[in-house]
Amino acid sequence: GDSVTQMEGPVTLSEEAFLTINCTYTATGYPSLFWYVQYPGEGLQLLLKATKADDKGSNKGFEATYRKETTSFHLEKGSVQVSDSAVYFCALSATSGGYQKVTFGIGTKLQVIP
Amino acid sequence: NAGVTQTPKFQVLKTGQSMTLQCAQDMNHEYMSWYRQDPGMGLRLIHYSVGAGITDQGEVPNGYNVSRSTTEDFPLRLLSAAPSQTSVYFCASSYQRERGSHEQYFGPGTRLTVT
């Protein structure tokens, strides 16, 4: 079945550091890929997405590129802020039995210290 | 638009009690899902629905029931609560926009403790 692999963390960075959170996936066909963010005490919200190979999703300074050859969708940000502290989930969406099925990674906790 | 709403925000149950977690969305989304979130486990799908009257089991359906009588509402019923059901529960809804784009909209969650 489909799967998404990401490290659990926590990842601790100083403010203004460069961020990379790795995400790799296994899926048949051509899934769409997503990054969701969960701030403390809240539900998940979409951060960015890419629907086909070589697409780059971007939002709020975060970027991720859909790499079909390496089945990866790594999240990057050039300069993190304390307000970026949250849990980040990589996810894929693929058709299964005629329906769209979404698979999430376990989430990576990011802590940014001043 | 209120988006996806969930009630209650917090709940404490005793073992064996039953209850219903409410979920509603006002975006006319076809798809609705229930997840539970546990430390180190990420999000696990409990049940989902692809439209009114159609539901199916997810990864961890045991101990839970769902129904979907309207597009807007998708309640989750705990039949006989167990301590293993202590978790944070999220409801999500989605529609299909362009090929394969199935972004989900999440509610704020219900934190359930079973003693």
Coordinates of N, CA and C in Angstrom, one line a residue:
Chain A
G1 N 0.8 -1.2 0.0 CA 0.0 0.0 0.0 C 0.9 1.2 0.0
D2 N 0.2 2.4 -0.1 CA 0.9 3.7 -0.1 C 1.5 3.9 1.3
S3 N 2.6 4.7 1.3 CA 3.2 5.0 2.6 C 4.0 6.3 2.4
V4 N 4.2 7.0 3.5 CA 4.9 8.3 3.6 C 5.9 8.2 4.7
T5 N 7.1 8.5 4.5 CA 8.2 8.4 5.5 C 8.8 9.7 5.8
Q6 N 8.8 10.1 7.0 CA 9.4 11.4 7.5 C 10.0 11.1 8.9
M7 N 11.0 11.9 9.3 CA 11.5 11.7 10.6 C 10.6 12.4 11.6
E8 N 10.6 11.8 12.8 CA 9.6 12.3 13.8 C 10.2 13.6 14.5
G9 N 11.5 13.7 14.6 CA 12.1 14.8 15.3 C 12.1 14.6 16.9
P10 N 12.2 15.6 17.7 CA 12.0 17.0 17.2 C 13.3 17.5 16.5
V11 N 13.1 18.5 15.6 CA 14.1 19.2 15.0 C 14.2 20.5 15.7
T12 N 15.4 20.8 16.2 CA 15.6 22.1 17.0 C 16.5 23.0 16.2
L13 N 16.1 24.2 15.8 CA 16.9 25.1 15.1 C 16.9 26.5 15.8
S14 N 18.0 27.2 15.5 CA 18.0 28.6 16.0 C 17.3 29.5 14.9
E15 N 16.7 30.6 15.4 CA 16.1 31.5 14.5 C 17.0 31.9 13.3
E16 N 16.4 32.0 12.1 CA 17.2 32.3 10.9 C 18.0 31.2 10.3
A17 N 17.9 30.0 10.9 CA 18.6 28.9 10.3 C 17.8 28.3 9.1
F18 N 18.5 27.5 8.3 CA 17.9 26.9 7.2 C 17.2 25.6 7.6
L19 N 16.0 25.3 7.1 CA 15.3 24.2 7.5 C 15.1 23.2 6.3
T20 N 15.4 21.9 6.5 CA 15.0 20.9 5.6 C 14.3 19.8 6.4
I21 N 13.1 19.4 6.0 CA 12.5 18.2 6.6 C 12.3 17.2 5.4
N22 N 12.9 16.0 5.5 CA 12.8 15.1 4.4 C 11.5 14.3 4.4
C23 N 11.0 14.0 3.2 CA 9.8 13.2 3.0 C 10.0 12.4 1.8
T24 N 9.8 11.1 2.0 CA 9.8 10.2 0.8 C 8.5 9.4 0.8
Y25 N 8.1 8.9 -0.3 CA 6.8 8.2 -0.4 C 6.9 7.0 -1.3
T26 N 6.0 6.1 -1.1 CA 5.7 4.9 -1.9 C 4.3 4.9 -2.3
A27 N 4.1 4.9 -3.7 CA 2.7 4.9 -4.2 C 2.7 4.4 -5.6
T28 N 1.6 3.8 -6.0 CA 1.4 3.4 -7.4 C 0.8 4.6 -8.1
G29 N 1.0 4.7 -9.3 CA 0.4 5.7 -10.1 C 1.0 7.1 -9.8
Y30 N 0.2 8.1 -9.9 CA 0.8 9.5 -9.8 C 0.0 10.3 -8.7
P31 N 0.6 10.2 -7.5 CA -0.1 10.8 -6.4 C 0.1 12.3 -6.4
S32 N -0.8 13.0 -5.7 CA -0.5 14.4 -5.4 C 0.2 14.4 -4.0
L33 N 1.0 15.4 -3.8 CA 1.8 15.5 -2.5 C 1.5 16.8 -1.8
F34 N 1.5 16.7 -0.5 CA 1.1 17.9 0.4 C 2.0 18.0 1.6
W35 N 2.2 19.2 2.1 CA 2.7 19.4 3.4 C 1.6 20.2 4.2
Y36 N 1.3 19.6 5.4 CA 0.3 20.2 6.3 C 1.1 20.7 7.5
V37 N 0.6 21.7 8.2 CA 1.2 22.2 9.4 C 0.2 22.2 10.5
Q38 N 0.6 21.8 11.7 CA -0.2 21.8 12.9 C 0.4 22.7 14.0
Y39 N -0.2 23.8 14.3 CA 0.3 24.6 15.4 C -0.3 24.1 16.7
P40 N 0.4 24.4 17.8 CA -0.1 23.8 19.1 C -1.6 24.0 19.4
G41 N -2.2 22.9 19.7 CA -3.7 23.0 20.1 C -4.6 23.2 19.0
E42 N -4.1 23.1 17.7 CA -5.0 23.3 16.6 C -5.1 22.1 15.7
G43 N -6.0 22.2 14.7 CA -6.0 21.2 13.7 C -5.0 21.4 12.6
L44 N -4.9 20.5 11.7 CA -3.9 20.6 10.6 C -4.4 21.6 9.5
Q45 N -3.5 22.3 8.9 CA -3.9 23.2 7.8 C -2.9 23.0 6.7
L46 N -3.4 23.1 5.5 CA -2.6 22.9 4.3 C -1.5 24.0 4.2
L47 N -0.2 23.6 4.0 CA 0.9 24.6 3.9 C 1.2 24.7 2.4
L48 N 1.4 23.6 1.7 CA 1.6 23.7 0.2 C 1.3 22.4 -0.4
K49 N 1.3 22.4 -1.7 CA 1.0 21.1 -2.4 C 1.6 21.1 -3.8
A50 N 1.7 19.9 -4.4 CA 2.2 19.7 -5.8 C 1.4 18.5 -6.4
T51 N 0.9 18.7 -7.6 CA 0.1 17.7 -8.1 C 0.8 16.8 -9.2
K52 N 1.9 17.2 -9.7 CA 2.6 16.4 -10.7 C 4.1 16.6 -10.6
A53 N 4.8 15.7 -11.2 CA 6.3 15.6 -11.1 C 6.9 17.0 -11.6
D54 N 7.9 17.4 -10.8 CA 8.7 18.6 -11.0 C 7.9 19.9 -10.6
D55 N 6.7 19.8 -10.2 CA 6.0 20.9 -9.6 C 6.6 21.4 -8.4
K56 N 6.7 22.7 -8.1 CA 7.1 23.2 -6.8 C 6.0 23.9 -6.2
G57 N 5.7 23.5 -4.9 CA 4.7 24.1 -4.1 C 5.4 25.1 -3.2
S58 N 4.8 26.3 -2.9 CA 5.4 27.3 -2.1 C 4.4 28.1 -1.3
N59 N 4.7 28.5 -0.1 CA 3.8 29.3 0.7 C 4.5 29.7 2.0
K60 N 4.4 31.0 2.3 CA 4.9 31.5 3.6 C 6.5 31.3 3.7
G61 N 7.2 31.3 2.5 CA 8.6 31.1 2.5 C 9.0 29.6 2.5
F62 N 8.1 28.7 2.6 CA 8.4 27.3 2.5 C 8.2 26.8 1.1
E63 N 9.1 25.8 0.7 CA 9.0 25.3 -0.6 C 9.2 23.8 -0.6
A64 N 8.7 23.1 -1.6 CA 8.9 21.7 -1.7 C 8.7 21.3 -3.2
T65 N 9.6 20.5 -3.7 CA 9.5 20.1 -5.1 C 9.2 18.6 -5.3
Y66 N 8.3 18.3 -6.1 CA 7.8 16.9 -6.4 C 8.9 16.2 -7.2
R67 N 9.6 15.3 -6.6 CA 10.7 14.6 -7.4 C 10.3 13.2 -7.6
K68 N 9.8 12.8 -8.8 CA 9.4 11.5 -9.1 C 10.5 10.5 -9.1
E69 N 11.7 10.9 -9.6 CA 12.8 10.0 -9.7 C 13.3 9.5 -8.4
T70 N 13.2 10.4 -7.4 CA 13.7 10.0 -6.0 C 12.5 9.8 -5.1
T71 N 11.3 9.8 -5.6 CA 10.0 9.7 -4.8 C 10.2 10.5 -3.5
S72 N 10.4 11.8 -3.7 CA 10.6 12.7 -2.5 C 9.9 14.0 -2.6
F73 N 9.7 14.6 -1.5 CA 9.0 15.9 -1.5 C 9.5 16.6 -0.2
H74 N 10.7 17.0 -0.2 CA 11.4 17.6 1.0 C 10.9 19.0 1.2
L75 N 10.7 19.4 2.4 CA 10.2 20.7 2.8 C 11.5 21.6 3.2
E76 N 11.5 22.8 2.6 CA 12.7 23.7 2.9 C 12.2 25.1 3.2
K77 N 13.0 25.8 4.1 CA 12.7 27.2 4.3 C 14.1 27.8 4.6
G78 N 14.3 28.9 4.0 CA 15.7 29.5 4.0 C 16.0 30.1 5.4
S79 N 15.0 30.6 6.1 CA 15.3 31.3 7.4 C 14.0 31.2 8.3
V80 N 14.2 30.3 9.3 CA 13.0 30.0 10.1 C 12.8 31.0 11.2
Q81 N 11.6 31.2 11.7 CA 11.3 32.1 12.7 C 10.7 31.3 13.9
V82 N 10.6 31.9 15.1 CA 10.1 31.2 16.2 C 8.6 30.8 15.9
S83 N 7.9 31.6 15.2 CA 6.5 31.4 14.9 C 6.3 30.2 13.9
D84 N 7.4 29.6 13.4 CA 7.3 28.4 12.6 C 7.3 27.1 13.4
S85 N 7.5 27.3 14.7 CA 7.5 26.1 15.6 C 6.1 25.4 15.5
A86 N 6.1 24.2 15.1 CA 4.9 23.4 14.8 C 5.2 22.0 14.5
V87 N 4.2 21.2 14.2 CA 4.4 19.8 13.7 C 4.1 19.9 12.2
Y88 N 4.9 19.3 11.4 CA 4.8 19.3 9.9 C 4.5 17.9 9.4
F89 N 3.4 17.7 8.6 CA 3.0 16.4 8.1 C 3.2 16.4 6.6
C90 N 3.9 15.4 6.1 CA 3.9 15.1 4.7 C 2.7 14.2 4.4
A91 N 2.1 14.3 3.2 CA 1.0 13.5 2.9 C 0.9 13.3 1.4
L92 N 0.3 12.2 1.0 CA 0.0 12.0 -0.4 C -1.5 11.6 -0.6
S93 N -2.0 11.9 -1.8 CA -3.3 11.6 -2.2 C -3.3 10.8 -3.5
A94 N -3.9 9.6 -3.5 CA -3.9 8.8 -4.7 C -5.3 8.1 -4.8
T95 N -5.6 7.7 -6.0 CA -6.8 7.0 -6.3 C -6.7 5.5 -5.9
S96 N -7.7 5.1 -5.1 CA -7.7 3.7 -4.7 C -9.1 3.2 -4.8
G97 N -9.4 2.2 -5.7 CA -10.8 1.7 -5.8 C -11.8 2.7 -6.2
G98 N -11.3 3.7 -7.0 CA -12.2 4.7 -7.5 C -12.4 5.9 -6.6
Y99 N -11.8 5.8 -5.4 CA -11.8 6.9 -4.5 C -10.5 7.5 -4.2
Q100 N -10.4 8.7 -3.8 CA -9.2 9.3 -3.4 C -8.9 8.9 -2.0
K101 N -7.6 8.5 -1.7 CA -7.2 8.1 -0.4 C -6.0 8.9 0.0
V102 N -6.0 9.4 1.2 CA -4.9 10.3 1.7 C -4.1 9.5 2.7
T103 N -2.8 9.5 2.6 CA -1.9 8.8 3.5 C -1.0 9.9 4.1
F104 N -0.9 9.9 5.5 CA 0.0 10.9 6.2 C 1.2 10.2 6.7
G105 N 2.3 11.0 6.8 CA 3.5 10.6 7.5 C 3.2 10.9 9.0
I106 N 4.2 10.5 9.9 CA 3.9 10.6 11.3 C 4.1 12.0 11.9
G107 N 4.6 12.9 11.1 CA 4.7 14.3 11.5 C 6.1 14.5 12.1
T108 N 6.7 15.7 11.8 CA 8.0 16.1 12.3 C 7.8 17.4 13.1
K109 N 8.2 17.3 14.4 CA 8.1 18.5 15.3 C 9.2 19.4 15.1
L110 N 9.0 20.7 14.8 CA 10.0 21.7 14.7 C 10.0 22.6 15.9
Q111 N 11.1 22.8 16.5 CA 11.2 23.8 17.5 C 12.3 24.9 17.1
V112 N 11.9 26.1 17.1 CA 12.8 27.2 16.7 C 13.0 28.0 17.9
I113 N 14.3 28.2 18.3 CA 14.6 28.9 19.5 C 15.2 30.3 19.1
P114 N 14.9 31.3 19.9 CA 15.4 32.7 19.6 C 16.9 32.8 19.7
Chain B
N1 N -18.2 31.5 6.0 CA -18.0 30.0 6.1 C -17.3 29.7 7.4
A2 N -17.9 28.7 8.2 CA -17.4 28.3 9.4 C -16.3 27.2 9.2
G3 N -16.3 26.6 8.0 CA -15.3 25.5 7.7 C -15.8 24.2 8.3
V4 N -14.9 23.5 9.0 CA -15.2 22.3 9.7 C -15.3 22.6 11.2
T5 N -16.4 22.2 11.8 CA -16.6 22.4 13.2 C -16.7 21.1 13.9
Q6 N -16.2 21.0 15.1 CA -16.2 19.8 15.9 C -16.7 20.2 17.3
T7 N -17.5 19.3 17.9 CA -17.9 19.5 19.3 C -18.0 18.1 19.9
P8 N -17.6 18.0 21.2 CA -17.0 19.0 22.1 C -15.5 19.2 21.8
K9 N -14.9 20.2 22.4 CA -13.5 20.3 22.3 C -12.7 19.4 23.3
F10 N -13.3 19.1 24.4 CA -12.7 18.2 25.4 C -13.8 17.3 25.9
Q11 N -13.5 16.1 26.3 CA -14.4 15.2 26.9 C -13.7 14.2 27.7
V12 N -14.2 13.9 28.9 CA -13.7 12.8 29.7 C -14.8 11.8 29.9
L13 N -14.5 10.5 29.6 CA -15.5 9.4 29.7 C -15.0 8.4 30.7
K14 N -15.9 7.6 31.3 CA -15.5 6.5 32.0 C -15.5 5.2 31.1
T15 N -14.7 4.3 31.4 CA -14.7 3.0 30.6 C -16.2 2.5 30.5
G16 N -16.5 2.1 29.2 CA -17.9 1.5 29.0 C -18.9 2.5 28.6
Q17 N -18.7 3.8 28.8 CA -19.7 4.8 28.4 C -19.6 5.0 26.9
S18 N -20.7 5.5 26.3 CA -20.8 5.7 24.9 C -20.9 7.2 24.7
M19 N -20.5 7.7 23.6 CA -20.8 9.1 23.2 C -20.6 9.3 21.7
T20 N -21.0 10.5 21.3 CA -20.9 10.9 19.9 C -20.1 12.1 19.7
L21 N -19.1 12.1 18.9 CA -18.4 13.3 18.5 C -19.0 13.9 17.3
Q22 N -19.3 15.2 17.3 CA -20.0 15.8 16.2 C -19.0 16.5 15.3
C23 N -19.3 16.4 14.0 CA -18.5 17.1 13.0 C -19.5 17.6 11.9
A24 N -19.3 18.9 11.5 CA -20.1 19.5 10.5 C -19.2 20.4 9.6
Q25 N -19.6 20.4 8.3 CA -18.9 21.3 7.4 C -19.9 22.0 6.5
D26 N -19.5 23.2 6.1 CA -20.4 24.1 5.3 C -19.9 24.4 4.0
M27 N -19.0 23.5 3.5 CA -18.3 23.8 2.2 C -18.8 22.9 1.1
N28 N -19.9 22.1 1.4 CA -20.5 21.2 0.4 C -19.5 20.2 -0.1
H29 N -18.6 19.8 0.8 CA -17.6 18.8 0.4 C -18.2 17.4 0.4
E30 N -17.8 16.6 -0.6 CA -18.3 15.2 -0.7 C -17.6 14.3 0.3
Y31 N -16.3 14.5 0.5 CA -15.5 13.6 1.3 C -15.4 14.1 2.7
M32 N -15.6 13.2 3.7 CA -15.4 13.5 5.1 C -14.7 12.3 5.7
S33 N -13.8 12.6 6.7 CA -13.0 11.6 7.3 C -12.9 11.9 8.8
W34 N -12.6 10.8 9.5 CA -12.3 10.9 11.0 C -10.9 10.3 11.2
Y35 N -10.0 11.0 11.9 CA -8.7 10.5 12.2 C -8.5 10.6 13.7
R36 N -7.6 9.8 14.2 CA -7.1 9.9 15.6 C -5.7 10.2 15.5
Q37 N -5.2 11.0 16.4 CA -3.8 11.4 16.5 C -3.2 11.0 17.8
D38 N -2.2 10.2 17.8 CA -1.5 9.7 19.0 C -0.1 9.9 18.9
P39 N 0.6 10.2 20.0 CA 2.1 10.5 20.0 C 2.8 9.3 19.3
G40 N 3.7 9.7 18.3 CA 4.5 8.7 17.6 C 3.8 7.9 16.6
M41 N 2.5 8.2 16.4 CA 1.7 7.4 15.4 C 1.2 8.3 14.3
G42 N 1.3 9.5 14.4 CA 0.8 10.4 13.4 C -0.7 10.4 13.3
L43 N -1.3 10.5 12.2 CA -2.7 10.5 12.0 C -3.1 9.1 11.4
R44 N -4.1 8.5 12.0 CA -4.6 7.2 11.5 C -6.1 7.4 11.2
L45 N -6.5 6.9 10.0 CA -7.8 7.0 9.5 C -8.8 6.0 10.2
I46 N -9.9 6.5 10.8 CA -10.8 5.6 11.5 C -11.9 5.2 10.5
H47 N -12.7 6.2 10.0 CA -13.7 5.9 9.0 C -13.8 7.1 8.0
Y48 N -14.3 6.9 6.8 CA -14.5 7.9 5.9 C -15.8 7.8 5.1
S49 N -16.1 8.9 4.5 CA -17.4 8.9 3.7 C -17.1 9.6 2.4
V50 N -17.6 9.1 1.3 CA -17.4 9.7 0.0 C -18.7 10.4 -0.5
G51 N -19.7 10.4 0.4 CA -21.0 11.1 0.1 C -22.0 10.7 1.0
A52 N -23.2 11.4 1.0 CA -24.3 11.0 1.9 C -24.7 9.6 1.7
G53 N -24.8 8.8 2.7 CA -25.3 7.4 2.7 C -24.2 6.4 2.4
I54 N -22.9 6.9 2.2 CA -21.8 6.0 1.8 C -20.7 6.2 2.8
T55 N -20.4 5.1 3.6 CA -19.2 5.2 4.5 C -18.4 3.9 4.3
D56 N -17.2 4.0 4.8 CA -16.3 2.8 4.7 C -15.3 2.9 5.9
Q57 N -14.7 1.8 6.2 CA -13.7 1.7 7.2 C -12.3 2.2 6.8
G58 N -11.6 2.8 7.7 CA -10.3 3.1 7.5 C -9.3 2.1 8.1
E59 N -8.2 2.7 8.7 CA -7.2 1.8 9.2 C -7.5 1.2 10.6
V60 N -8.2 2.0 11.4 CA -8.4 1.6 12.8 C -9.9 1.8 13.2
P61 N -10.8 1.0 12.6 CA -12.3 1.3 12.8 C -12.9 0.6 14.0
N62 N -12.2 -0.3 14.6 CA -12.8 -1.1 15.7 C -13.2 -0.2 16.9
G63 N -14.4 -0.3 17.4 CA -14.9 0.4 18.5 C -15.6 1.7 18.1
Y64 N -15.7 2.0 16.8 CA -16.3 3.3 16.3 C -17.3 3.0 15.3
N65 N -18.4 3.8 15.3 CA -19.4 3.7 14.2 C -19.6 5.1 13.6
V66 N -19.9 5.1 12.3 CA -20.2 6.4 11.7 C -21.5 6.2 10.8
S67 N -22.1 7.4 10.5 CA -23.2 7.4 9.5 C -23.1 8.8 8.8
R68 N -23.7 8.8 7.6 CA -23.7 10.1 6.9 C -25.0 10.3 6.2
S69 N -25.9 10.9 7.0 CA -27.3 11.1 6.4 C -27.4 12.4 5.6
T70 N -26.5 13.3 5.8 CA -26.5 14.6 5.1 C -25.1 14.9 4.6
T71 N -25.0 15.7 3.6 CA -23.6 16.1 3.2 C -22.9 16.8 4.3
E72 N -23.6 17.6 5.1 CA -22.9 18.5 6.1 C -22.4 17.7 7.3
D73 N -23.0 16.7 7.8 CA -22.7 16.1 9.1 C -22.1 14.7 9.0
F74 N -21.2 14.4 9.9 CA -20.5 13.1 9.9 C -20.1 12.8 11.3
P75 N -21.1 12.4 12.1 CA -20.8 12.1 13.5 C -20.0 10.7 13.7
L76 N -19.2 10.7 14.8 CA -18.4 9.5 15.1 C -18.9 9.0 16.5
R77 N -19.3 7.8 16.5 CA -19.9 7.2 17.8 C -18.9 6.2 18.4
L78 N -18.6 6.4 19.6 CA -17.9 5.5 20.4 C -18.9 4.6 21.1
L79 N -18.8 3.3 20.9 CA -19.9 2.4 21.4 C -19.7 2.1 22.8
S80 N -18.5 1.8 23.3 CA -18.2 1.4 24.6 C -16.8 1.8 24.9
A81 N -16.6 3.0 25.4 CA -15.3 3.6 25.5 C -14.3 2.8 26.3
A82 N -13.0 2.8 25.8 CA -11.9 2.0 26.4 C -10.8 3.0 26.6
P83 N -9.9 2.8 27.6 CA -8.7 3.7 27.7 C -7.9 3.8 26.5
S84 N -7.9 2.7 25.6 CA -7.1 2.8 24.4 C -7.6 3.8 23.4
Q85 N -8.8 4.3 23.7 CA -9.4 5.3 22.8 C -9.1 6.7 23.2
T86 N -8.3 6.9 24.3 CA -7.8 8.2 24.7 C -7.0 8.7 23.6
S87 N -7.3 9.9 23.0 CA -6.7 10.4 21.8 C -7.2 11.8 21.5
V88 N -6.6 12.4 20.5 CA -7.2 13.6 19.9 C -7.8 13.2 18.6
Y89 N -9.1 13.6 18.4 CA -9.8 13.2 17.2 C -10.0 14.4 16.3
F90 N -9.7 14.2 15.0 CA -9.9 15.2 14.0 C -10.8 14.7 12.9
C91 N -11.7 15.6 12.6 CA -12.6 15.5 11.4 C -12.0 16.3 10.3
A92 N -12.2 15.8 9.1 CA -11.7 16.5 7.9 C -12.6 16.4 6.8
S93 N -12.7 17.4 5.9 CA -13.5 17.3 4.7 C -12.7 17.7 3.5
S94 N -13.1 17.3 2.3 CA -12.4 17.6 1.1 C -13.2 17.5 -0.1
Y95 N -12.8 18.1 -1.2 CA -13.4 18.0 -2.5 C -12.3 17.7 -3.4
Q96 N -12.7 17.3 -4.6 CA -11.6 17.0 -5.6 C -11.6 18.2 -6.6
R97 N -10.5 18.8 -6.6 CA -10.3 20.0 -7.5 C -9.1 19.7 -8.3
E98 N -9.2 19.7 -9.6 CA -8.2 19.3 -10.6 C -7.7 17.8 -10.3
R99 N -6.9 17.3 -11.2 CA -6.6 15.9 -11.1 C -5.8 15.6 -9.8
G100 N -6.4 14.7 -9.0 CA -5.7 14.2 -7.8 C -5.5 15.2 -6.7
S101 N -6.0 16.4 -6.8 CA -5.8 17.3 -5.7 C -6.9 17.2 -4.6
H102 N -6.5 16.6 -3.6 CA -7.5 16.2 -2.6 C -7.1 16.8 -1.2
E103 N -6.9 18.1 -1.2 CA -6.5 18.8 0.0 C -7.6 18.7 1.0
Q104 N -7.2 18.5 2.2 CA -8.2 18.3 3.3 C -8.3 19.6 4.2
Y105 N -9.5 19.8 4.7 CA -9.8 20.9 5.6 C -10.1 20.2 7.0
F106 N -9.4 20.6 8.0 CA -9.5 19.9 9.3 C -10.3 20.8 10.3
G107 N -11.0 20.1 11.2 CA -11.6 20.8 12.3 C -10.5 21.0 13.4
P108 N -10.9 21.7 14.5 CA -10.0 22.0 15.6 C -9.6 20.8 16.5
G109 N -10.4 19.7 16.4 CA -10.1 18.5 17.2 C -10.9 18.4 18.4
T110 N -11.1 17.2 18.9 CA -11.7 16.8 20.2 C -10.7 16.0 21.0
R111 N -10.4 16.5 22.2 CA -9.4 15.8 23.0 C -10.2 14.9 24.0
L112 N -10.1 13.6 23.8 CA -10.9 12.6 24.6 C -10.0 11.9 25.5
T113 N -10.4 11.8 26.8 CA -9.7 11.0 27.8 C -10.7 10.0 28.3
V114 N -10.3 8.7 28.3 CA -11.2 7.6 28.9 C -10.5 7.1 30.1
T115 N -11.2 7.1 31.2 CA -10.5 6.7 32.5 C -11.1 5.3 32.9

